[in-house]
XYZ file of C-alpha atoms in Angstrom:
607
model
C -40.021 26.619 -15.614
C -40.658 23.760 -12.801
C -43.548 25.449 -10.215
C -43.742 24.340 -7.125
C -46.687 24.399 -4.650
C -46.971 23.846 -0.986
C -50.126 22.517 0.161
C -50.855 23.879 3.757
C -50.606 20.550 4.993
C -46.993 20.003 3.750
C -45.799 23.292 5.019
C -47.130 22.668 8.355
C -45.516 19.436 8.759
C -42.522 21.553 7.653
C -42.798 23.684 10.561
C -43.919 20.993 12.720
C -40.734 19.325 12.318
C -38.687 22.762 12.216
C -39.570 24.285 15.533
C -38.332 22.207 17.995
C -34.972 22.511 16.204
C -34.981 25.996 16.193
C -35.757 25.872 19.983
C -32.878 23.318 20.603
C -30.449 26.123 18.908
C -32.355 28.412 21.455
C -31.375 26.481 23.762
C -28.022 25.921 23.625
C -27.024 29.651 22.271
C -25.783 32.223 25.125
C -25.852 34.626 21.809
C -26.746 34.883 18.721
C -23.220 34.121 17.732
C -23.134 30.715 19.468
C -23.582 28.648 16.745
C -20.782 30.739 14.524
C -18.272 30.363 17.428
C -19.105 26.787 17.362
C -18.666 26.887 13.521
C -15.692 28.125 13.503
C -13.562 25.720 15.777
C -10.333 24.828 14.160
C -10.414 21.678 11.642
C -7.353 19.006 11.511
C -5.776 17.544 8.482
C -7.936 15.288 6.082
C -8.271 11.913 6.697
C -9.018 9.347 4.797
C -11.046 6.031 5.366
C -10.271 3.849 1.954
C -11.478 0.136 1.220
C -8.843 -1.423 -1.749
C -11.501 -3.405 -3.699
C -9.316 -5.803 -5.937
C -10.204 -8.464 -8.421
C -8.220 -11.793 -7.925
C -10.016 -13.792 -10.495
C -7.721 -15.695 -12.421
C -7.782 -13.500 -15.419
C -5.607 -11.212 -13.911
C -2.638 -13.884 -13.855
C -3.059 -12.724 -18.331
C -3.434 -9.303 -17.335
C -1.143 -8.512 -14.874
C 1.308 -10.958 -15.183
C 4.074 -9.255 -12.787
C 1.327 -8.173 -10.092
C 1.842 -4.707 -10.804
C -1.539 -4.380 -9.472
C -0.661 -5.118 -6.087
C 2.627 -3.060 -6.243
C 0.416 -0.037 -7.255
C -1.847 -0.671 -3.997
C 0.852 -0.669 -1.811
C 2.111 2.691 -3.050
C -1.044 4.167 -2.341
C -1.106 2.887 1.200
C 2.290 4.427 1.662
C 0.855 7.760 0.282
C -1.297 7.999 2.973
C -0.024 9.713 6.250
C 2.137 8.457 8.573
C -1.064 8.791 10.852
C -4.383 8.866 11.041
C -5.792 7.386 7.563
C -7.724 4.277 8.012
C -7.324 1.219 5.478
C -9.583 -1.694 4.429
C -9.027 -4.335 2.062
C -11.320 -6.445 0.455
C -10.249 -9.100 -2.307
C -12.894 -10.802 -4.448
C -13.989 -13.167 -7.252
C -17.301 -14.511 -7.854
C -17.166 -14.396 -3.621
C -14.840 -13.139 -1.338
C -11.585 -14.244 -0.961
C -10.114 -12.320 2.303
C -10.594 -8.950 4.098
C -8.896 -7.194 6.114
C -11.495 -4.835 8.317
C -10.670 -0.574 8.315
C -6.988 -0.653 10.167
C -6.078 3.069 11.411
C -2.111 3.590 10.466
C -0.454 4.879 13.613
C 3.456 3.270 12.197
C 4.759 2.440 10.095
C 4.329 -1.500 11.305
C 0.744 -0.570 10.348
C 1.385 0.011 6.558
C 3.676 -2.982 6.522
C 0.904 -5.297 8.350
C -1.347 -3.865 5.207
C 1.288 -4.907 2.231
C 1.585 -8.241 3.746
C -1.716 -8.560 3.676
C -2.160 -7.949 -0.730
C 1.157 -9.740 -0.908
C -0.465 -12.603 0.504
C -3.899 -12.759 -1.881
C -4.731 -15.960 -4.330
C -6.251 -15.768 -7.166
C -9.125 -17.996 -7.572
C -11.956 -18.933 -10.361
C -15.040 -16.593 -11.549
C -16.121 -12.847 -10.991
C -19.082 -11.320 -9.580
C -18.350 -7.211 -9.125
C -21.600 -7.005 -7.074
C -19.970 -9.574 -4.638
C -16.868 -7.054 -4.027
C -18.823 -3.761 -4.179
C -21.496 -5.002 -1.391
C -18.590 -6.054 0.919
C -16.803 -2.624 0.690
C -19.661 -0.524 1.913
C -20.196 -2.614 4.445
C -16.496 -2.507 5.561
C -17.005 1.083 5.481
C -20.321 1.077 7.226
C -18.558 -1.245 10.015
C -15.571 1.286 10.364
C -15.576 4.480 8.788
C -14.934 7.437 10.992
C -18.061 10.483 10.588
C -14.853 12.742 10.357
C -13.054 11.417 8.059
C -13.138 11.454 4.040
C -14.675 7.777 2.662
C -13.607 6.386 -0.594
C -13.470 3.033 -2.810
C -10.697 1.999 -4.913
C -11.756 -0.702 -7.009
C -9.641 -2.718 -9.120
C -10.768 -5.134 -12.150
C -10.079 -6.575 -15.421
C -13.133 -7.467 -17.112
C -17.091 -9.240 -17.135
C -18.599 -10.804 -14.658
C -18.063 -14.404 -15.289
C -20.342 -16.358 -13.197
C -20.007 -20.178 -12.069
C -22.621 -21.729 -14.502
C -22.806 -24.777 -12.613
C -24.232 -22.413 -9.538
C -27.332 -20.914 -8.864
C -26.495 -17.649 -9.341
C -27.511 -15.477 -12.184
C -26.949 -12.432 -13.558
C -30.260 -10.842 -12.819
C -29.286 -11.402 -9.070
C -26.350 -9.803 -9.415
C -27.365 -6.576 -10.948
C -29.758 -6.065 -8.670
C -27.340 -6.510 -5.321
C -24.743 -4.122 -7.640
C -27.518 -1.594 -7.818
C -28.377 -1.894 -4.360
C -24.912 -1.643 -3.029
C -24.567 1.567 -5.324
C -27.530 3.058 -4.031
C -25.686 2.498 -0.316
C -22.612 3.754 -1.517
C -24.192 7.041 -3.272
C -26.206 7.378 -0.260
C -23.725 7.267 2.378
C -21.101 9.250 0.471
C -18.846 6.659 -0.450
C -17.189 7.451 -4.012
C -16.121 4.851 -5.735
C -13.110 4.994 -8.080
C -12.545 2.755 -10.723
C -9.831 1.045 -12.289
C -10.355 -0.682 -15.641
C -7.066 -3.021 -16.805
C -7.865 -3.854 -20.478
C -5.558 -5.479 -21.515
C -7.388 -8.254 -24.053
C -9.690 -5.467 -25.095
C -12.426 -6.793 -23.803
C -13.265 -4.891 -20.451
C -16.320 -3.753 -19.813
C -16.042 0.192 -19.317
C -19.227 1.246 -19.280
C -19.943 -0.977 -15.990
C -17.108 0.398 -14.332
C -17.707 4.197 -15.667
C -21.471 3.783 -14.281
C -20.366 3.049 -10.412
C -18.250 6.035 -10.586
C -20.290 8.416 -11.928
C -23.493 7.257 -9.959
C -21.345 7.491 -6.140
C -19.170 11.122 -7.462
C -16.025 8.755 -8.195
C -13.575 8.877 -11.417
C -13.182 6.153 -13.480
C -9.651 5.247 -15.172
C -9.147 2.529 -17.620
C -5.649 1.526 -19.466
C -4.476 -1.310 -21.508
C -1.117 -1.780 -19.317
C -0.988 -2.673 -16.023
C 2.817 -0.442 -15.922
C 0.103 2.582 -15.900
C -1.310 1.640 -12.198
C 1.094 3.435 -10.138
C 0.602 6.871 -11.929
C -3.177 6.015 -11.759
C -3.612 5.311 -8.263
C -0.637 8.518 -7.813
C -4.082 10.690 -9.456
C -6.839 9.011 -7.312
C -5.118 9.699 -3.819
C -4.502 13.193 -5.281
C -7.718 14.014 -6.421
C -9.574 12.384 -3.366
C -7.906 15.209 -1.573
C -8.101 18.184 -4.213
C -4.385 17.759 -4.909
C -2.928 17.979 -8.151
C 0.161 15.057 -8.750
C 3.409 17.403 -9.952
C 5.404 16.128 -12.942
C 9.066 16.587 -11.314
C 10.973 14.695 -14.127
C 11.398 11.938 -16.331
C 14.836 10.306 -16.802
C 16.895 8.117 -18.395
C 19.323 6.549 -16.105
C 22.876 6.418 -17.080
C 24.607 4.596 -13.975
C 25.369 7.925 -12.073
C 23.286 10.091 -9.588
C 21.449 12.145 -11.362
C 20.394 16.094 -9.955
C 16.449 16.747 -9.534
C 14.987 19.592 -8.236
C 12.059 19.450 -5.830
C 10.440 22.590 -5.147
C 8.206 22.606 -1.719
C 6.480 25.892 -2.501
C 5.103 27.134 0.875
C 5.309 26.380 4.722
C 1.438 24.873 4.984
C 2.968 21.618 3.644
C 2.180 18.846 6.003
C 3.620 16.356 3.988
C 5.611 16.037 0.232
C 5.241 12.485 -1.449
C 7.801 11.685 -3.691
C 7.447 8.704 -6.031
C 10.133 7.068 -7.899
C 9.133 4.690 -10.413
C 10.968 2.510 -11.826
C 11.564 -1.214 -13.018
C 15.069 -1.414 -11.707
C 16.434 -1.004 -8.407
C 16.945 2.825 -7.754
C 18.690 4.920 -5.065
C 18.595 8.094 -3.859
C 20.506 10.583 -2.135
C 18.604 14.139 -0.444
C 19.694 17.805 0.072
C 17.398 20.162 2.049
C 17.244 23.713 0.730
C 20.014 24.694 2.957
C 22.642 22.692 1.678
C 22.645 20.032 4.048
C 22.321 16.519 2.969
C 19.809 15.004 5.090
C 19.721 11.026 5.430
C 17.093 8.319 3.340
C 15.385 7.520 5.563
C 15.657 10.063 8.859
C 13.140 11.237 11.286
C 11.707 13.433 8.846
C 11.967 11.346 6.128
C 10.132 8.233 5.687
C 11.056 5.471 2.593
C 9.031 2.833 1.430
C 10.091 0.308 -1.352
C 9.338 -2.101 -3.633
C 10.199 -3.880 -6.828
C 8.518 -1.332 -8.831
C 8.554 1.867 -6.854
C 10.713 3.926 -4.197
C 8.417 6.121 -1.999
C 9.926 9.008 -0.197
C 7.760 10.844 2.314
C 9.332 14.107 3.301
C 7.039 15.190 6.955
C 6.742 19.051 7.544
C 9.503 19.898 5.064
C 11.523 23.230 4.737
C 10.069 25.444 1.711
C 12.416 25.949 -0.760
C 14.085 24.101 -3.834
C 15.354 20.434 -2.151
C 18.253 18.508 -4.686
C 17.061 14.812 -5.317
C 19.723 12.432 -6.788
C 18.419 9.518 -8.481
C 21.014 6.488 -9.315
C 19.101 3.980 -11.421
C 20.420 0.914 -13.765
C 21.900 2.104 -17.474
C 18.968 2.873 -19.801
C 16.297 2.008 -17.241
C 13.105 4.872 -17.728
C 12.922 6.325 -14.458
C 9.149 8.808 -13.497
C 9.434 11.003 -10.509
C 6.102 12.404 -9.530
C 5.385 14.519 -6.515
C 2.351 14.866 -4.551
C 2.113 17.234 -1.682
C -0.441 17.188 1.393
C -1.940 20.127 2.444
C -3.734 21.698 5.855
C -5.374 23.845 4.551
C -8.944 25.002 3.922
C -10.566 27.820 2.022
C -13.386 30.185 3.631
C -15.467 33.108 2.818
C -15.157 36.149 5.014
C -18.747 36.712 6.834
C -20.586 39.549 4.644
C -21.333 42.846 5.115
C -24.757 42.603 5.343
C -27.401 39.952 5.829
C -29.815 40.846 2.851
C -29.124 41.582 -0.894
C -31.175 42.174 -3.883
C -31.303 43.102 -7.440
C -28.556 45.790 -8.121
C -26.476 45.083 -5.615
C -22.655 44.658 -5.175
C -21.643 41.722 -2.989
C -18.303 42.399 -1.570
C -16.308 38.510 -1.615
C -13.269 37.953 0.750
C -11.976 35.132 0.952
C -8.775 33.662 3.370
C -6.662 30.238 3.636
C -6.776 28.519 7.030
C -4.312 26.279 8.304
C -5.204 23.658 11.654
C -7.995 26.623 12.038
C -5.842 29.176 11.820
C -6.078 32.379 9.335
C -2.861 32.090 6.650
C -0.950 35.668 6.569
C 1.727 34.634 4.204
C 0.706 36.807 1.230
C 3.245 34.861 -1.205
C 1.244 31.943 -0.448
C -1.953 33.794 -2.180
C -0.209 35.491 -5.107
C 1.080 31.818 -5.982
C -2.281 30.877 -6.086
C -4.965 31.400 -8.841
C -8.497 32.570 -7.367
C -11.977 32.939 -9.183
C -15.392 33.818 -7.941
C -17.955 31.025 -9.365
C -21.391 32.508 -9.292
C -24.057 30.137 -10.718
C -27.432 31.708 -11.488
C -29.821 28.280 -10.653
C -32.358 30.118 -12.004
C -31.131 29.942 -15.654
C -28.157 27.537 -14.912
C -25.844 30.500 -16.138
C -21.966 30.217 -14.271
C -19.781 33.243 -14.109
C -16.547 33.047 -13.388
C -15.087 36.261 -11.945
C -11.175 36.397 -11.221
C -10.102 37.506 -7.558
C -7.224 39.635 -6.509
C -4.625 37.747 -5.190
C -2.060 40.591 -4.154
C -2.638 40.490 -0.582
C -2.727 38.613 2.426
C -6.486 37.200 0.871
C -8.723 37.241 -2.171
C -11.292 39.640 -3.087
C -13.739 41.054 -5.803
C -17.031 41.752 -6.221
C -20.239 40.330 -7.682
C -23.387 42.268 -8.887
C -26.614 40.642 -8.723
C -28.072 41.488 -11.870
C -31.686 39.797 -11.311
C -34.265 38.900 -8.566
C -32.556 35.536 -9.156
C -31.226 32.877 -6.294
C -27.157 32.413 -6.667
C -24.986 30.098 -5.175
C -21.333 31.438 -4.867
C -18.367 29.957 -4.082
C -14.323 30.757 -4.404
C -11.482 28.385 -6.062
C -8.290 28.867 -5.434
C -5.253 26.541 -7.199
C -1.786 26.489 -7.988
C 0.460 23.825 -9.398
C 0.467 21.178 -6.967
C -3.180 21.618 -4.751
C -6.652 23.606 -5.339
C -9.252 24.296 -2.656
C -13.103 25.216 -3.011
C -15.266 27.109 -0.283
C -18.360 26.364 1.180
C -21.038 27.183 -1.224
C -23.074 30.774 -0.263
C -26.545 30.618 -1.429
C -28.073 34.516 -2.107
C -31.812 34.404 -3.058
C -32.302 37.961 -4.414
C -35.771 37.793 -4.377
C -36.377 37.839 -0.345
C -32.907 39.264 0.384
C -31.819 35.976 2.140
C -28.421 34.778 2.594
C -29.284 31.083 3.360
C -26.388 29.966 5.078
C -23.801 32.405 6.711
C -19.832 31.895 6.624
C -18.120 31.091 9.278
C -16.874 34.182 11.919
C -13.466 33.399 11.608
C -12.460 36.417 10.392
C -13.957 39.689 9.521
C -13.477 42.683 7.000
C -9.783 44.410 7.872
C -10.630 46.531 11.020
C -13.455 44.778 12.479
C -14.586 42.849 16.006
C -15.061 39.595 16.069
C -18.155 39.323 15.982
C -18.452 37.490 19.686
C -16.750 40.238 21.759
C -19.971 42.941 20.090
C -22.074 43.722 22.478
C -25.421 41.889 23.286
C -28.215 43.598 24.709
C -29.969 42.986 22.027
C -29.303 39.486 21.866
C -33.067 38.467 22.567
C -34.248 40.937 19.605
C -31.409 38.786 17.486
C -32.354 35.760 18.443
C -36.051 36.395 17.146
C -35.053 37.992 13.762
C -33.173 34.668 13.295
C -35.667 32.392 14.028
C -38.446 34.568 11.525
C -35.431 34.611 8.812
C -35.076 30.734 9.580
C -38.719 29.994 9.119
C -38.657 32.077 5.786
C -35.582 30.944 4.714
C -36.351 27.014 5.413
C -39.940 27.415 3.494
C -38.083 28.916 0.415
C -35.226 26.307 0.592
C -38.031 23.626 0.460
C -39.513 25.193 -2.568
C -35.861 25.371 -4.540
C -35.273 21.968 -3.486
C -38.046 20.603 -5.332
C -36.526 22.452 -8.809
C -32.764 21.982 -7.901
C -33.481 18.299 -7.490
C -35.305 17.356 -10.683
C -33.942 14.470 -12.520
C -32.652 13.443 -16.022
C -33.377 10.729 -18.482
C -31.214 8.943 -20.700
C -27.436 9.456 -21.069
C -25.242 11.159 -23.445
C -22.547 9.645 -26.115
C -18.942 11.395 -25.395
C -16.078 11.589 -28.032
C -13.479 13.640 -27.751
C -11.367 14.426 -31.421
C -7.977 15.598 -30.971
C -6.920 18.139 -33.338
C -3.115 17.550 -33.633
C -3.309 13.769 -34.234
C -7.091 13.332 -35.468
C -7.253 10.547 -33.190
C -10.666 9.766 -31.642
C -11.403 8.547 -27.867
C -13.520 5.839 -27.284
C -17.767 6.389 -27.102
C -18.365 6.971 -23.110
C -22.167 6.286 -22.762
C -22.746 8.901 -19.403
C -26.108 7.870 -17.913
C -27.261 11.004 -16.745
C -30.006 9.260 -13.719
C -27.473 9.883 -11.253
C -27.133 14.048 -11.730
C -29.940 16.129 -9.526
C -31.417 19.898 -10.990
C -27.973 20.666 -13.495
C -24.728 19.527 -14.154
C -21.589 20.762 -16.127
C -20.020 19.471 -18.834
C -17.100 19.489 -16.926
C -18.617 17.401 -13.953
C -19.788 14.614 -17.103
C -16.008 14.250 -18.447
C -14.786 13.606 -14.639
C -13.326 16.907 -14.155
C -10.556 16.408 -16.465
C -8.461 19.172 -15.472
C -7.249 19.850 -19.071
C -10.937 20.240 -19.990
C -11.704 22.613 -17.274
C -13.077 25.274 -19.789
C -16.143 22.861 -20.314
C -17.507 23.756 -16.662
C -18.923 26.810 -18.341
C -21.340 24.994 -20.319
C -24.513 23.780 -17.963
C -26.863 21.022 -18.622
C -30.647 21.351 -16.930
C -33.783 19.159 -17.595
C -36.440 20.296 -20.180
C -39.614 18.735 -21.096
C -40.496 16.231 -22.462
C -37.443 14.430 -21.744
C -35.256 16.781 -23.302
C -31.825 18.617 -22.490
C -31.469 22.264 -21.859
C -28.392 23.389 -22.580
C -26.812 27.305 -21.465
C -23.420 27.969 -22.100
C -21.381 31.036 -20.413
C -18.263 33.529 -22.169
C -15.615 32.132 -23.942
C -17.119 28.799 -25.428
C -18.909 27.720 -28.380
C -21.534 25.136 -29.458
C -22.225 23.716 -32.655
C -24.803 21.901 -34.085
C -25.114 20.549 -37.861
C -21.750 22.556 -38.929
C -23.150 25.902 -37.423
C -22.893 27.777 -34.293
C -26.057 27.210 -31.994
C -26.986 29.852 -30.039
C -27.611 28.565 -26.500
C -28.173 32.189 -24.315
C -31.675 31.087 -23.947
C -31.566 27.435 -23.743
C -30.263 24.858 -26.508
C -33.138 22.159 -26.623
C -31.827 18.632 -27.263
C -33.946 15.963 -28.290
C -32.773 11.903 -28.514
C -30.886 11.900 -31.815
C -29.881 15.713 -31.687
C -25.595 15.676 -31.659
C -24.124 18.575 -31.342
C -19.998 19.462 -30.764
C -17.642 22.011 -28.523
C -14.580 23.010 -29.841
C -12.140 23.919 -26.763
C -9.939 26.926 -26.909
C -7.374 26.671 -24.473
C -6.553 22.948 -25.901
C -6.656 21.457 -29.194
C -9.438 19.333 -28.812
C -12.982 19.113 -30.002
C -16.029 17.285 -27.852
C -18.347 15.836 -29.953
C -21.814 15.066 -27.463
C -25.140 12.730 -28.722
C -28.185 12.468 -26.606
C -30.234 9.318 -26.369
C -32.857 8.289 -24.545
């Protein structure tokens, strides 16, 4: 185990720089509830603040020879809302070509102005990636709104290929790449990655890196007709959306009947993309019957020569009829992607100190534009689980909620004098949602950080209309349990943000085919205290059973590795038994069969 020990001068440096802090809260609180009340003010609709990072070397003329690249960028801009969402572009080779600074869409006019704009990109010699990346932080730096939700979508085919005849070399290069990922990781800024190999000869592992080092996803494909459906998954998962299959058809010269289901009334917006290489059209019929007109107040269309976009805005729940005309024998992909309000919470708790053997009471409610959800159907459509991760040992439970009321709830029992960090998921077909993370260290009683007062247990005040005469006798507990609190948080920091060496060699082996994936080198410098398998693979949502196993450092350079119920680990042919820590050493391999899908993931660790 890591120890940790604060010299006296550290800690009072700590409290040097703690105190006046604590008396600024003092300050500004009329109660001891202030700062919840201020907590709890109602929160608007994501937004998003995206730079489209594209390659415009010459290559891509080979790779993309009908620009579906650019058609796939548009779609995304038309994803976006009809307000609000900010876009930047930045186009590059071994320099950069054009920019176009962070434009907030307030009309459509705006989106337009922002197609033009990629419509209107050359292609010129050379590529430098660093070049690109460096100039979409800054356009992010320059623009970004503190509010909003940051991201890069970055577009390439291949190397760097660097004018020989100039004086730059690739030494200089990697380093301003490395700096501008350090920027990007340290400002937030995900990057997501889109590899077009289509000679075979991209470089994934370049791409892969910026991703995983700035909390991105990284995609790669050997046809550029893949890009829509790609870029469909990034603007999805940016937001914790899930893109909806609707239906795949083969057009025959006649309308043809889908079904669109909008499953609740929190739906701010539903995005419905038709892909297609031929012409389409498209007639609508709300769940009432009535045929409503493409495009109408409340229904915004975007097209292209690849793609019809149809943006339904606050739309009725219930099962909508889609008609889809397309040329004879033309493949037609409908996916739908729907934008949510809404956020997830905890309920405040009980009480404000737990230990060993106690039960933890979890409720959990859906807010919409700050406001509680009551419509129960909306929670029993909804799968919800308790994760409680034990960051002592790295050990993740995950404890099912019931979903048959107005909320979720269960129950968690501390079993040790252990800290835990809690939090709920809830998901359903088409969106999932996460709370804020509660942090319970069993061994002082602490609750670190409190949920917001939104909403108590059934039957209770709000919490600001108790009474306060003993606000000043509050006020002083909080400021001890502060003090206490911030001194331990200090001391878990130091474990929880202990680094890894080396990286680890991913295969995954499909059982029905026997086919193989690629070898993913994952450079594991970028992960802090533990990480999931899960988190490694990019949170492939049809791996999702691999969260359970938990990666921590050991020493000497080596892996721990503690996996939960419900999954297995083998190593040489045999079943490794990894309740106390599986040590992995460079060389060691070891493999996970998945249960709920046919595959196997087969892991090596080098250093």
């Amino acid at each position: 185990m890591l120890r940790t020990q604060l010299c006296p001068r550290t800690t009072k440096n700590m409290l040097k720089r703690l105190i006046p802090v604590l008396l600024l809260i003092l300050c500004l609180s009329a109660s001891p509830f202030a700062v919840m009340r201020a907590s709890a003010a109602p929160a608007g609709p994501s937004r998003i603040d995206a730079v489209l990072l594209i390659d415009v070397s010459n290559s891509m003329n080979k790779s993309d020879k009908n620009n579906i690249a650019g058609e796939a960028m548009k779609m995304f801009i038309d994803m976006l809302s009809a307000q609000g969402d900010k876009v930047g572009i930045v186009a590059y080779t071994d320099k950069v070509q054009r920019e176009k600074a962070l434009l907030q869409i307030g009309s459509a006019g705006d989106k337009q102005d922002l197609k033009d704009f990629i419509d209107g990109l050359d292609r010129g010699p050379y590529t430098d990636i660093a070049v690109g990346v460096e100039e979409a932080v800054k356009v992010l730096e320059n623009g970004s709104d503190p509010g909003h939700e940051p991201m890069i979508v970055m577009l390439a085919d291949g190397n760097n290929d660097l004018n020989e005849s100039g004086s730059r070399t690739q030494s200089q290069s990697d380093q301003e790449l490395s700096a501008a990922v350090d920027a990007a990781k340290q400002k937030g800024y995900p990057i997501y990655t889109i590899g077009l190999n289509a000679d075979g000869k991209l470089n994934k592992d370049i791409l892969s890196g910026l991703s995983d080092e700035t909390g991105g996803k990284a995609f790669t494909t050997d046809s550029a007709d893949d890009l829509p459906q790609i870029l469909s998954e990034i603007f999805a998962s940016h937001l914790k959306l899930k893109v909806v299959p609707v239906q795949s058809i083969t057009a025959n010269g006649s309308y043809q009947d889908v079904t669109v289901n909008v499953p609740n009334s929190s739906v701010l917006e539903a995005n419905i993309s038709i892909m297609s290489s031929q012409p389409v059209t498209a007639k609508l019929t709300d769940p009432s019957g009535k045929e409503v007109a493409i495009p109408s107040d409340d229904v915004l269309l975007s097209k292209s020569s690849s793609y019809s976009l149809i943006k339904l805005l606050s739309p009725q729940q219930g099962d909508w009829k889609l008609q889809v005309k397309g040329v004879p024998k033309d493949k037609i992909d409908i996916n739908l992607v729907f934008n949510y309000d809404l956020e997830l919470k905890i309920d405040a708790l009980p009480s404000a100190k737990y230990q060993k053997g106690d039960t933890i009471e979890i409720v959990s409610h859906l807010f919409s534009n700050g406001t509680q959800v009551t419509l129960s159907n909306l929670y029993q459509d909804m799968k919800a689980v308790l994760l409680a991760t034990d960051t002592d040992t790295g050990a993740v439970q995950e404890i099912p909620l019931d979903n048959s009321g107005a909320e979720f709830k269960g129950s968690f029992e501390i079993k040790d004098s252990h800290s835990y960090e809690l939090k709920v998921r809830a998901e359903e077909s088409s969106f999932y949602r996460e709370s804020d993370v509660l942090k319970i260290d069993a061994k002082t009683g602490a609750v670190s950080t409190a949920p917001a007062a939104t909403s108590g247990p059934a039957g209770q005040e709000p919490l600001q209309e108790k009474e306060t005469s003993n606000t000043l006798y509050f006020i002083i507990g909080g400021v001890l349990l502060l003090l206490a609190a911030a001194v331990v948080l200090w001391m878990l920091r130091q474990k929880a943000t202990r680094g890894f060496v080396g990286q680890l060699v991913v295969e995954v082996l499909d059982g029905n085919t026997g086919e193989m994936t690629y070898p993913q080198y994952k450079k594991l410098s970028a992960f802090r205290g533990k990480f999931t398998l899960h988190q490694l693979l990019q949170l492939a949502p049809e791996l999702k059973e691999s969260e359970k196993l938990v990666f921590t450092p050991g020493k000497n350079d080596r892996l721990l590795l503690r996996s939960g119920e419900g999954i297995s680990v083998e190593r040489s042919g045999r079943a490794a038994d990894t309740s106390r820590g599986l040590e992995l050493k460079s060389g060691d391999r070891i493999s996970v069969p998945l249960q709920t899908v046919d595959k196997t993931i087969l892991l090596e660790y080098l250093i």
